[in-house]
CSV table of C-alpha atoms in Angstrom, one decimal:
chain,number,residue,atom,x,y,z
A,1,GLY,CA,16.6,29.9,-22.3
A,2,LEU,CA,18.3,26.7,-20.7
A,3,GLY,CA,15.2,25.1,-20.4
A,4,ALA,CA,14.7,25.3,-24.3
A,5,THR,CA,17.4,23.5,-25.3
A,6,VAL,CA,18.3,21.1,-22.3
A,7,GLY,CA,15.4,19.7,-20.4
A,8,PRO,CA,15.0,20.1,-16.7
A,9,GLN,CA,15.3,16.6,-15.9
A,10,ARG,CA,18.3,15.9,-18.1
A,11,GLN,CA,19.7,19.1,-16.6
A,12,ARG,CA,19.4,17.9,-12.9
A,13,LEU,CA,21.0,14.6,-14.0
A,14,GLN,CA,24.1,16.3,-15.4
A,15,GLN,CA,24.3,18.3,-12.2
A,16,GLY,CA,23.6,15.1,-9.7
A,17,LEU,CA,26.4,13.3,-11.9
A,18,ILE,CA,28.8,16.1,-11.1
A,19,VAL,CA,28.0,16.4,-7.3
A,20,PHE,CA,28.6,12.7,-7.5
A,21,GLN,CA,31.8,13.2,-8.9
A,22,VAL,CA,33.0,15.9,-6.8
A,23,ALA,CA,32.0,13.9,-3.4
A,24,LEU,CA,33.7,10.8,-4.9
A,25,ALA,CA,36.9,12.8,-5.2
A,26,SER,CA,36.4,14.5,-1.8
A,27,LEU,CA,35.9,11.0,-0.7
A,28,LEU,CA,39.0,9.4,-2.1
A,29,LEU,CA,41.5,12.6,-1.6
A,30,PHE,CA,40.2,12.6,2.4
A,31,GLY,CA,41.2,8.8,2.6
A,32,CYS,CA,44.5,9.5,0.8
A,33,VAL,CA,45.6,12.6,3.0
A,34,LEU,CA,44.2,11.2,6.0
A,35,LEU,CA,46.5,7.9,5.3
A,36,ALA,CA,49.2,10.1,4.2
A,37,ARG,CA,49.2,12.2,7.5
A,38,SER,CA,49.3,9.0,9.6
A,39,PHE,CA,52.2,7.6,7.5
A,40,GLN,CA,54.0,10.5,8.4
A,41,VAL,CA,53.3,10.5,11.9
A,42,LEU,CA,54.1,6.9,12.1
A,43,GLU,CA,57.5,7.3,9.9
A,44,ASN,CA,58.8,10.1,12.2
A,45,ALA,CA,57.4,8.3,15.4
A,46,PRO,CA,60.8,7.3,18.0
A,47,LEU,CA,61.5,3.3,17.3
A,48,GLY,CA,63.0,3.3,20.8
A,49,PHE,CA,66.7,2.4,19.2
A,50,ASN,CA,68.9,3.3,16.5
A,51,PRO,CA,68.7,1.0,13.7
A,52,ARG,CA,71.2,3.0,11.4
A,53,ASN,CA,74.6,1.3,10.4
A,54,VAL,CA,73.2,-1.9,11.9
A,55,LEU,CA,73.7,-5.5,9.7
A,56,THR,CA,71.2,-8.1,10.7
A,57,THR,CA,72.0,-11.5,9.5
A,58,ASP,CA,70.3,-14.9,10.8
A,59,ILE,CA,72.0,-17.8,12.1
A,60,TYR,CA,70.7,-21.6,12.5
A,61,LEU,CA,72.7,-24.4,14.3
A,62,PRO,CA,71.7,-27.8,13.3
A,63,ASP,CA,70.5,-29.8,15.9
A,64,SER,CA,72.7,-32.7,15.2
A,65,LYS,CA,75.4,-30.6,15.9
A,66,TYR,CA,74.2,-28.5,18.4
A,67,GLY,CA,71.9,-30.0,20.8
A,68,THR,CA,72.7,-28.3,24.0
A,69,ILE,CA,72.5,-25.1,25.3
A,70,PRO,CA,75.9,-24.8,26.2
A,71,GLU,CA,76.9,-25.9,22.6
A,72,CYS,CA,75.0,-23.3,21.2
A,73,ASN,CA,76.0,-20.5,23.4
A,74,ALA,CA,79.6,-21.7,23.0
A,75,PHE,CA,79.4,-21.2,19.2
A,76,PHE,CA,77.5,-17.7,19.2
A,77,ASP,CA,80.1,-17.0,22.0
A,78,SER,CA,83.1,-17.4,20.0
A,79,LEU,CA,81.1,-15.9,16.6
A,80,MET,CA,80.3,-12.8,18.3
A,81,ALA,CA,84.1,-12.3,19.9
A,82,LYS,CA,85.5,-12.7,16.2
A,83,ILE,CA,82.9,-10.6,14.8
A,84,ALA,CA,83.3,-8.0,17.3
A,85,ALA,CA,87.6,-7.6,16.5
A,86,LEU,CA,86.9,-6.8,12.3
A,87,PRO,CA,87.8,-3.3,11.8
A,88,GLY,CA,84.9,-1.1,11.5
A,89,VAL,CA,82.9,-2.9,14.0
A,90,LYS,CA,81.7,-1.4,17.0
A,91,SER,CA,79.5,-4.0,18.9
A,92,VAL,CA,77.6,-7.2,18.4
A,93,GLY,CA,74.9,-8.1,19.5
A,94,LEU,CA,72.3,-11.4,19.4
A,95,THR,CA,68.8,-11.9,19.7
A,96,ASP,CA,66.2,-14.5,18.9
A,97,ALA,CA,63.1,-12.0,18.0
A,98,LEU,CA,64.3,-9.5,15.8
A,99,PRO,CA,61.8,-6.1,15.7
A,100,PHE,CA,60.3,-6.0,12.8
A,101,SER,CA,61.0,-9.4,11.5
A,102,LEU,CA,57.4,-10.2,11.6
A,103,ASP,CA,54.4,-9.1,10.7
A,104,ASP,CA,52.9,-8.3,14.6
A,105,ASN,CA,54.5,-9.2,17.8
A,106,GLU,CA,51.9,-11.5,18.7
A,107,GLY,CA,54.5,-14.0,17.3
A,108,PHE,CA,57.1,-13.0,20.2
A,109,ALA,CA,54.6,-13.4,22.9
A,110,GLY,CA,54.2,-15.7,25.5
A,111,PRO,CA,51.9,-15.8,29.1
A,112,PHE,CA,53.5,-14.6,32.3
A,113,GLY,CA,52.4,-13.8,36.2
A,114,VAL,CA,53.7,-11.3,38.4
A,115,VAL,CA,54.6,-13.3,41.8
A,116,GLY,CA,52.7,-11.8,44.7
A,117,GLN,CA,49.7,-10.9,42.7
A,118,PRO,CA,46.4,-12.9,41.8
A,119,GLU,CA,46.9,-15.3,39.1
A,120,PRO,CA,44.0,-14.3,36.5
A,121,ASP,CA,41.9,-17.3,34.7
A,122,LYS,CA,43.4,-19.4,32.1
A,123,GLY,CA,41.6,-17.8,29.3
A,124,HIS,CA,42.8,-14.0,30.5
A,125,ARG,CA,46.8,-14.6,31.4
A,126,LEU,CA,48.8,-11.8,30.7
A,127,ARG,CA,51.1,-11.7,27.8
A,128,THR,CA,54.2,-10.5,27.0
A,129,THR,CA,56.8,-10.7,24.2
A,130,LEU,CA,59.7,-13.0,25.3
A,131,GLU,CA,63.1,-12.0,23.5
A,132,MET,CA,66.7,-14.0,24.4
A,133,ILE,CA,69.7,-11.5,24.1
A,134,SER,CA,73.3,-11.3,24.5
A,135,PHE,CA,74.6,-8.8,26.9
A,136,ASP,CA,75.6,-6.5,24.2
A,137,TYR,CA,72.2,-6.0,22.8
A,138,PHE,CA,71.3,-3.3,24.1
A,139,ARG,CA,74.4,-1.2,23.4
A,140,THR,CA,74.5,-2.6,19.8
A,141,LEU,CA,70.9,-1.1,19.3
A,142,GLN,CA,71.6,1.9,21.6
A,143,ILE,CA,68.9,1.2,24.1
A,144,PRO,CA,69.2,2.6,27.5
A,145,ILE,CA,69.2,1.0,30.7
A,146,LEU,CA,66.3,3.2,32.5
A,147,GLU,CA,67.0,1.5,36.0
A,148,GLY,CA,68.6,-1.0,37.1
A,149,ARG,CA,71.5,-2.9,35.1
A,150,GLY,CA,72.2,-4.8,31.9
A,151,PHE,CA,73.0,-8.8,31.5
A,152,ASP,CA,76.5,-9.7,32.7
A,153,ALA,CA,78.6,-12.9,32.4
A,154,VAL,CA,77.3,-14.3,35.2
A,155,ASP,CA,73.4,-14.3,33.9
A,156,LEU,CA,74.4,-15.3,30.5
A,157,LYS,CA,75.4,-18.8,32.2
A,158,GLY,CA,71.9,-19.3,33.0
A,159,VAL,CA,72.9,-19.3,36.9
A,160,ASN,CA,70.5,-16.6,38.3
A,161,ARG,CA,67.1,-16.6,36.4
A,162,VAL,CA,66.9,-13.0,35.8
A,163,VAL,CA,64.9,-10.9,33.3
A,164,ILE,CA,64.5,-7.2,31.9
A,165,VAL,CA,61.4,-5.8,31.4
A,166,ASN,CA,60.1,-2.5,29.5
A,167,ARG,CA,58.7,0.9,31.2
A,168,ALA,CA,55.4,-0.5,30.3
A,169,LEU,CA,55.2,-3.3,32.3
A,170,ALA,CA,57.1,-2.0,35.4
A,171,ASP,CA,54.6,0.8,35.4
A,172,THR,CA,51.8,-1.2,35.3
A,173,TYR,CA,52.5,-4.0,37.6
A,174,PHE,CA,54.5,-2.0,39.8
A,175,PRO,CA,53.3,1.4,40.1
A,176,GLY,CA,54.9,3.9,42.7
A,177,GLN,CA,57.5,0.7,43.6
A,178,ASP,CA,60.8,-0.1,42.6
A,179,PRO,CA,60.5,-2.7,40.3
A,180,ILE,CA,64.1,-3.9,40.7
A,181,GLY,CA,64.1,-7.4,42.7
A,182,LYS,CA,60.5,-7.9,42.1
A,183,GLN,CA,59.5,-11.2,40.3
A,184,ILE,CA,57.6,-12.5,37.3
A,185,TYR,CA,56.9,-16.1,36.4
A,186,ASP,CA,56.2,-18.3,33.1
A,187,PHE,CA,53.9,-20.9,32.8
A,188,GLY,CA,56.3,-23.3,31.8
A,189,ASP,CA,53.4,-26.1,32.8
A,190,VAL,CA,51.8,-25.1,29.7
A,191,VAL,CA,54.5,-27.3,27.6
A,192,GLY,CA,55.0,-29.7,30.3
A,193,ARG,CA,57.5,-28.0,32.4
A,194,ALA,CA,57.8,-26.5,35.8
A,195,ARG,CA,56.8,-23.1,36.4
A,196,THR,CA,60.0,-20.6,37.1
A,197,ASN,CA,60.2,-17.2,38.5
A,198,TYR,CA,62.5,-14.7,37.7
A,199,THR,CA,64.1,-11.8,39.1
A,200,ILE,CA,63.8,-8.3,37.4
A,201,ILE,CA,67.2,-6.6,37.3
A,202,GLY,CA,66.6,-3.7,34.8
A,203,VAL,CA,64.2,-1.6,33.0
A,204,VAL,CA,64.3,-0.4,29.6
A,205,PRO,CA,62.0,1.9,27.3
A,206,THR,CA,59.1,0.5,25.6
A,207,ILE,CA,60.7,-0.1,21.6
A,208,PHE,CA,58.6,-0.5,18.7
A,209,GLN,CA,58.9,-4.3,17.9
A,210,VAL,CA,56.5,-4.0,14.6
A,211,THR,CA,55.0,-0.9,13.0
A,212,PRO,CA,53.0,0.7,15.7
A,213,THR,CA,49.7,0.1,14.3
A,214,GLN,CA,50.5,-3.7,14.8
A,215,GLN,CA,51.9,-3.7,17.9
A,216,HIS,CA,49.4,-5.5,20.1
A,217,ILE,CA,51.1,-6.3,22.9
A,218,GLN,CA,52.8,-3.7,25.0
A,219,PHE,CA,54.6,-5.8,27.6
A,220,GLN,CA,58.1,-7.1,26.8
A,221,THR,CA,60.6,-8.8,28.6
A,222,TYR,CA,64.2,-9.7,28.2
A,223,TYR,CA,66.0,-13.0,29.0
A,224,PRO,CA,70.0,-13.7,28.8
A,225,PHE,CA,70.4,-15.8,25.9
A,226,GLY,CA,72.4,-18.8,27.8
A,227,GLN,CA,69.1,-18.9,30.3
A,228,PRO,CA,66.8,-21.7,29.7
A,229,HIS,CA,63.0,-20.8,29.0
A,230,PRO,CA,60.3,-22.9,28.0
A,231,PHE,CA,58.9,-20.8,25.5
A,232,ARG,CA,62.6,-20.5,23.8
A,233,THR,CA,65.4,-22.4,22.0
A,234,ALA,CA,68.9,-21.2,21.8
A,235,ASP,CA,69.8,-23.0,18.3
A,236,SER,CA,68.7,-20.1,16.4
A,237,GLY,CA,69.4,-16.3,16.3
A,238,THR,CA,69.7,-12.9,14.7
A,239,LEU,CA,73.0,-11.3,14.7
A,240,VAL,CA,72.9,-7.3,15.4
A,241,VAL,CA,76.2,-5.7,14.0
A,242,ARG,CA,76.7,-2.1,14.7
A,243,THR,CA,79.5,-0.6,12.3
A,244,ASP,CA,81.4,2.3,11.8
A,245,GLY,CA,79.3,3.1,8.6
A,246,ASN,CA,79.8,0.6,6.1
A,247,SER,CA,77.4,-2.0,7.0
A,248,PHE,CA,77.4,-4.0,4.0
A,249,GLY,CA,81.1,-4.2,3.6
A,250,VAL,CA,81.0,-6.1,6.8
A,251,MET,CA,78.9,-9.1,5.6
A,252,PRO,CA,81.2,-10.8,3.2
A,253,THR,CA,83.6,-11.2,6.0
A,254,VAL,CA,80.8,-12.3,8.8
A,255,GLN,CA,79.6,-15.1,6.2
A,256,LYS,CA,83.8,-16.4,5.8
A,257,ILE,CA,83.9,-16.8,9.3
A,258,VAL,CA,80.7,-18.5,9.8
A,259,ALA,CA,81.9,-20.9,7.1
A,260,SER,CA,85.0,-21.3,8.7
A,261,MET,CA,84.0,-21.8,12.1
A,262,ASP,CA,81.2,-24.6,10.5
A,263,PRO,CA,80.6,-24.9,6.8
A,264,ASP,CA,77.3,-26.5,7.7
A,265,VAL,CA,75.9,-23.3,9.6
A,266,PRO,CA,73.6,-21.4,6.8
A,267,VAL,CA,73.4,-17.6,7.0
A,268,SER,CA,70.3,-15.8,5.8
A,269,ASN,CA,68.2,-12.6,5.2
A,270,ALA,CA,71.4,-10.5,5.7
A,271,GLY,CA,71.0,-6.9,5.2
A,272,THR,CA,70.7,-3.5,6.9
A,273,PHE,CA,68.2,-2.7,9.9
A,274,ASP,CA,67.1,0.3,8.0
A,275,GLN,CA,66.4,-2.2,4.7
A,276,LEU,CA,64.2,-4.5,7.1
A,277,ILE,CA,62.0,-1.5,8.8
A,278,GLY,CA,61.5,-0.3,5.2
A,279,LYS,CA,60.1,-3.4,4.2
A,280,SER,CA,57.5,-3.3,7.1
A,281,PHE,CA,56.1,-0.2,5.6
A,282,ALA,CA,56.2,-0.8,1.8
A,283,THR,CA,52.6,-2.3,2.2
A,284,ARG,CA,51.4,0.8,3.8
A,285,GLU,CA,53.4,2.8,1.3
A,286,MET,CA,51.7,0.6,-1.9
A,287,THR,CA,48.0,1.3,0.0
A,288,LEU,CA,48.9,4.8,0.1
A,289,LEU,CA,49.8,5.2,-3.3
A,290,GLU,CA,47.0,3.3,-4.8
A,291,VAL,CA,44.4,5.4,-3.1
A,292,ALA,CA,46.2,8.5,-4.1
A,293,LEU,CA,46.2,7.7,-8.0
A,294,PHE,CA,42.6,6.8,-7.7
A,295,SER,CA,42.0,10.4,-6.0
A,296,VAL,CA,43.7,12.1,-8.4
A,297,PHE,CA,41.8,10.5,-11.2
A,298,ALA,CA,38.4,11.3,-9.5
A,299,LEU,CA,39.6,14.9,-8.9
A,300,VAL,CA,40.4,15.4,-12.5
A,301,LEU,CA,37.3,13.4,-13.8
A,302,SER,CA,35.0,15.9,-11.3
A,303,LEU,CA,36.8,18.9,-12.1
A,304,VAL,CA,36.4,18.3,-16.1
A,305,GLY,CA,32.7,17.5,-15.1
A,306,VAL,CA,32.6,21.0,-13.7
A,307,TYR,CA,34.2,22.9,-16.6
A,308,ALA,CA,32.3,21.3,-18.9
A,309,ILE,CA,28.9,21.6,-17.3
A,310,LEU,CA,29.5,25.5,-16.7
A,311,ALA,CA,30.8,25.9,-20.5
A,312,ARG,CA,27.6,24.2,-21.9
A,313,LEU,CA,25.8,26.8,-19.4
A,314,VAL,CA,27.9,29.8,-21.2
A,315,SER,CA,26.9,28.7,-24.5
A,316,LEU,CA,23.1,27.9,-23.7
A,317,ARG,CA,22.7,31.4,-21.8
A,318,THR,CA,25.0,33.8,-23.8
A,319,ARG,CA,21.6,35.5,-25.5
A,320,GLU,CA,20.4,35.7,-21.7
A,321,ILE,CA,24.1,37.0,-20.4
A,322,GLY,CA,24.2,39.6,-23.6
A,323,ILE,CA,20.4,41.0,-22.9
A,324,ARG,CA,21.3,41.1,-18.8
A,325,VAL,CA,24.6,43.2,-19.8
A,326,THR,CA,22.4,45.5,-22.3
A,327,LEU,CA,19.8,46.2,-19.5
A,328,GLY,CA,22.9,47.2,-17.0
A,329,ALA,CA,24.2,44.1,-15.7
A,330,GLU,CA,27.6,44.5,-14.0
A,331,VAL,CA,30.4,42.2,-14.5
A,332,ALA,CA,29.9,41.0,-10.6
A,333,ASP,CA,26.3,40.0,-11.8
A,334,VAL,CA,27.7,37.7,-14.5
A,335,VAL,CA,30.1,36.1,-12.3
A,336,ARG,CA,27.4,35.5,-9.8
A,337,ILE,CA,25.5,33.3,-12.8
A,338,VAL,CA,28.2,31.2,-14.0
A,339,PHE,CA,30.7,31.1,-11.4
A,340,GLY,CA,28.0,30.6,-8.8
A,341,GLN,CA,26.4,27.8,-10.4
A,342,GLY,CA,29.5,26.0,-10.2
A,343,ILE,CA,30.7,26.7,-6.7
A,344,LYS,CA,27.1,25.5,-5.6
A,345,ILE,CA,27.5,22.0,-7.4
A,346,VAL,CA,31.3,21.8,-5.9
A,347,ALA,CA,30.2,22.6,-2.2
A,348,LEU,CA,27.4,20.1,-2.4
A,349,GLY,CA,29.4,17.9,-3.6
A,350,LEU,CA,32.4,18.8,-1.4
A,351,VAL,CA,29.9,18.5,1.7
A,352,LEU,CA,28.9,14.7,1.1
A,353,GLY,CA,32.4,13.9,0.3
A,354,ILE,CA,33.8,15.0,3.8
A,355,MET,CA,30.5,13.3,5.2
A,356,GLY,CA,31.5,10.3,3.4
A,357,GLY,CA,35.3,10.6,4.6
A,358,LEU,CA,34.3,10.6,8.1
A,359,LEU,CA,32.1,7.4,7.9
A,360,MET,CA,35.1,6.2,5.9
A,361,GLY,CA,37.8,7.0,8.7
A,362,GLN,CA,36.0,4.5,11.1
A,363,TYR,CA,36.7,1.6,8.9
A,364,LEU,CA,40.5,3.1,8.6
A,365,VAL,CA,41.2,3.7,12.3
A,366,SER,CA,43.4,0.2,12.3
A,367,LEU,CA,45.6,1.3,9.7
A,368,LEU,CA,46.1,4.7,11.4
A,369,TYR,CA,48.8,6.0,13.9
A,370,GLY,CA,48.8,9.4,15.9
A,371,ILE,CA,45.9,11.0,14.2
A,372,THR,CA,41.9,10.5,14.6
A,373,SER,CA,39.9,9.7,11.8
A,374,TYR,CA,38.0,13.0,12.3
A,375,ASP,CA,41.7,14.9,11.6
A,376,PRO,CA,41.1,18.8,11.3
A,377,VAL,CA,44.1,19.1,9.2
A,378,THR,CA,42.7,16.5,6.9
A,379,ILE,CA,39.3,18.2,6.5
A,380,ALA,CA,40.9,21.8,6.1
A,381,PHE,CA,43.2,20.7,3.3
A,382,VAL,CA,40.6,18.7,1.4
A,383,MET,CA,38.3,21.3,1.2
A,384,MET,CA,41.2,24.0,0.3
A,385,ILE,CA,42.6,21.7,-2.4
A,386,LEU,CA,39.0,21.1,-3.8
A,387,GLY,CA,38.0,24.8,-3.3
A,388,LEU,CA,41.2,25.9,-5.3
A,389,ALA,CA,41.0,23.1,-8.3
A,390,ALA,CA,37.1,23.9,-8.3
A,391,THR,CA,37.8,27.8,-8.8
A,392,LEU,CA,39.8,26.9,-11.5
A,393,ALA,CA,37.1,24.7,-13.1
A,394,CYS,CA,34.8,27.9,-12.6
A,395,LEU,CA,37.4,30.8,-14.0
A,396,ILE,CA,37.6,29.8,-17.9
A,397,PRO,CA,33.8,29.5,-18.3
A,398,THR,CA,33.4,32.7,-16.2
A,399,LEU,CA,35.9,34.6,-18.0
A,400,ARG,CA,34.1,33.8,-21.0
A,401,ALA,CA,30.9,34.7,-20.0
A,402,VAL,CA,32.1,38.0,-18.7
A,403,ARG,CA,33.6,38.9,-22.1
A,404,ILE,CA,30.3,37.8,-24.0
A,405,ASN,CA,29.8,40.8,-26.4
A,406,PRO,CA,26.0,41.9,-25.8
A,407,ILE,CA,25.6,43.0,-29.4
A,408,THR,CA,26.9,39.7,-30.8
A,409,ALA,CA,25.0,37.9,-28.4
A,410,LEU,CA,21.6,39.5,-29.1
A,411,ARG,CA,22.4,38.3,-33.0
A,412,GLU,CA,22.5,35.0,-31.7
């Protein structure tokens, strides 16, 4: 019998190791599928703007030549007019806080208050992202104006202190009201300046300024690029150029235009908007790939273990199986002996692995988007994959057992 050749303790140890391997494979596969499903949802999430066929490049104006806001505005206005006249260019915009240029949108943020509403304590002040933009910025990124209007030439001169807010801010602080005409204010006194009120003239959708899992601040405000703001300067910005398809083809011409206007003005970080967004997802893709490789390795290791222990089981119980067949055992009985043993081991490992995966999911919440850490589709998929793989691992030893010749077995 089996116990005569392999001691019970050693047998239990072998089976325990296989259970552990299956559990580890289940755990890693669960994490891999969970991250993959989250990443798929993330990639398909609407950004709130259209990055296709858009070129982006950073422009920095030296303080020695462009020390005032009017000087900066004059340079950028002239530059955008020349680029807009190029063949293949549909529109040009300017921003000082390009989406996906930072790891999280905390870097775009500043405190604000709502006129007519109680001011919170210093440690609980409201925060919003601040973005200085040109009047054609929304059109270039195809961000619609939901209510009110966009900026015009008068706004860009800084005559009127105006602001455009996102849907989240409007709905949160002016529920059931028309937000147009309402006011918010900055905390200029934080940096030694007077506070300033800004009148809301428009509402736009909430966009993703970073990957959704890193977008910690939900309120977004936009100001005219020519309008002074205590938390922003006008000496640098990012051009966004929408083309008819050949974004890179326009880049050399843009660089020549900048050089012709002022050779001391550097142009950097030129590329397509799609590339910039792709870089933001690159770390997540690498993490997913690493987990996937470990999952495959653990899965293969566990299946080899299941196969090996069942093959050994058949080898050790050849005589027993032959006797059972001689005494009238059916094929189903033989299958139950071998296949059933393998499935029990796999089932126990799978249950332990899924339980571990559910616990691990609690630590992956910050990486997940659009799904829960106990996603039922992920659980079902892992069970199906491991079930199919385990069936294949058990199949060869089982077929070998079924084909045992009872006469030959009895002679052993």
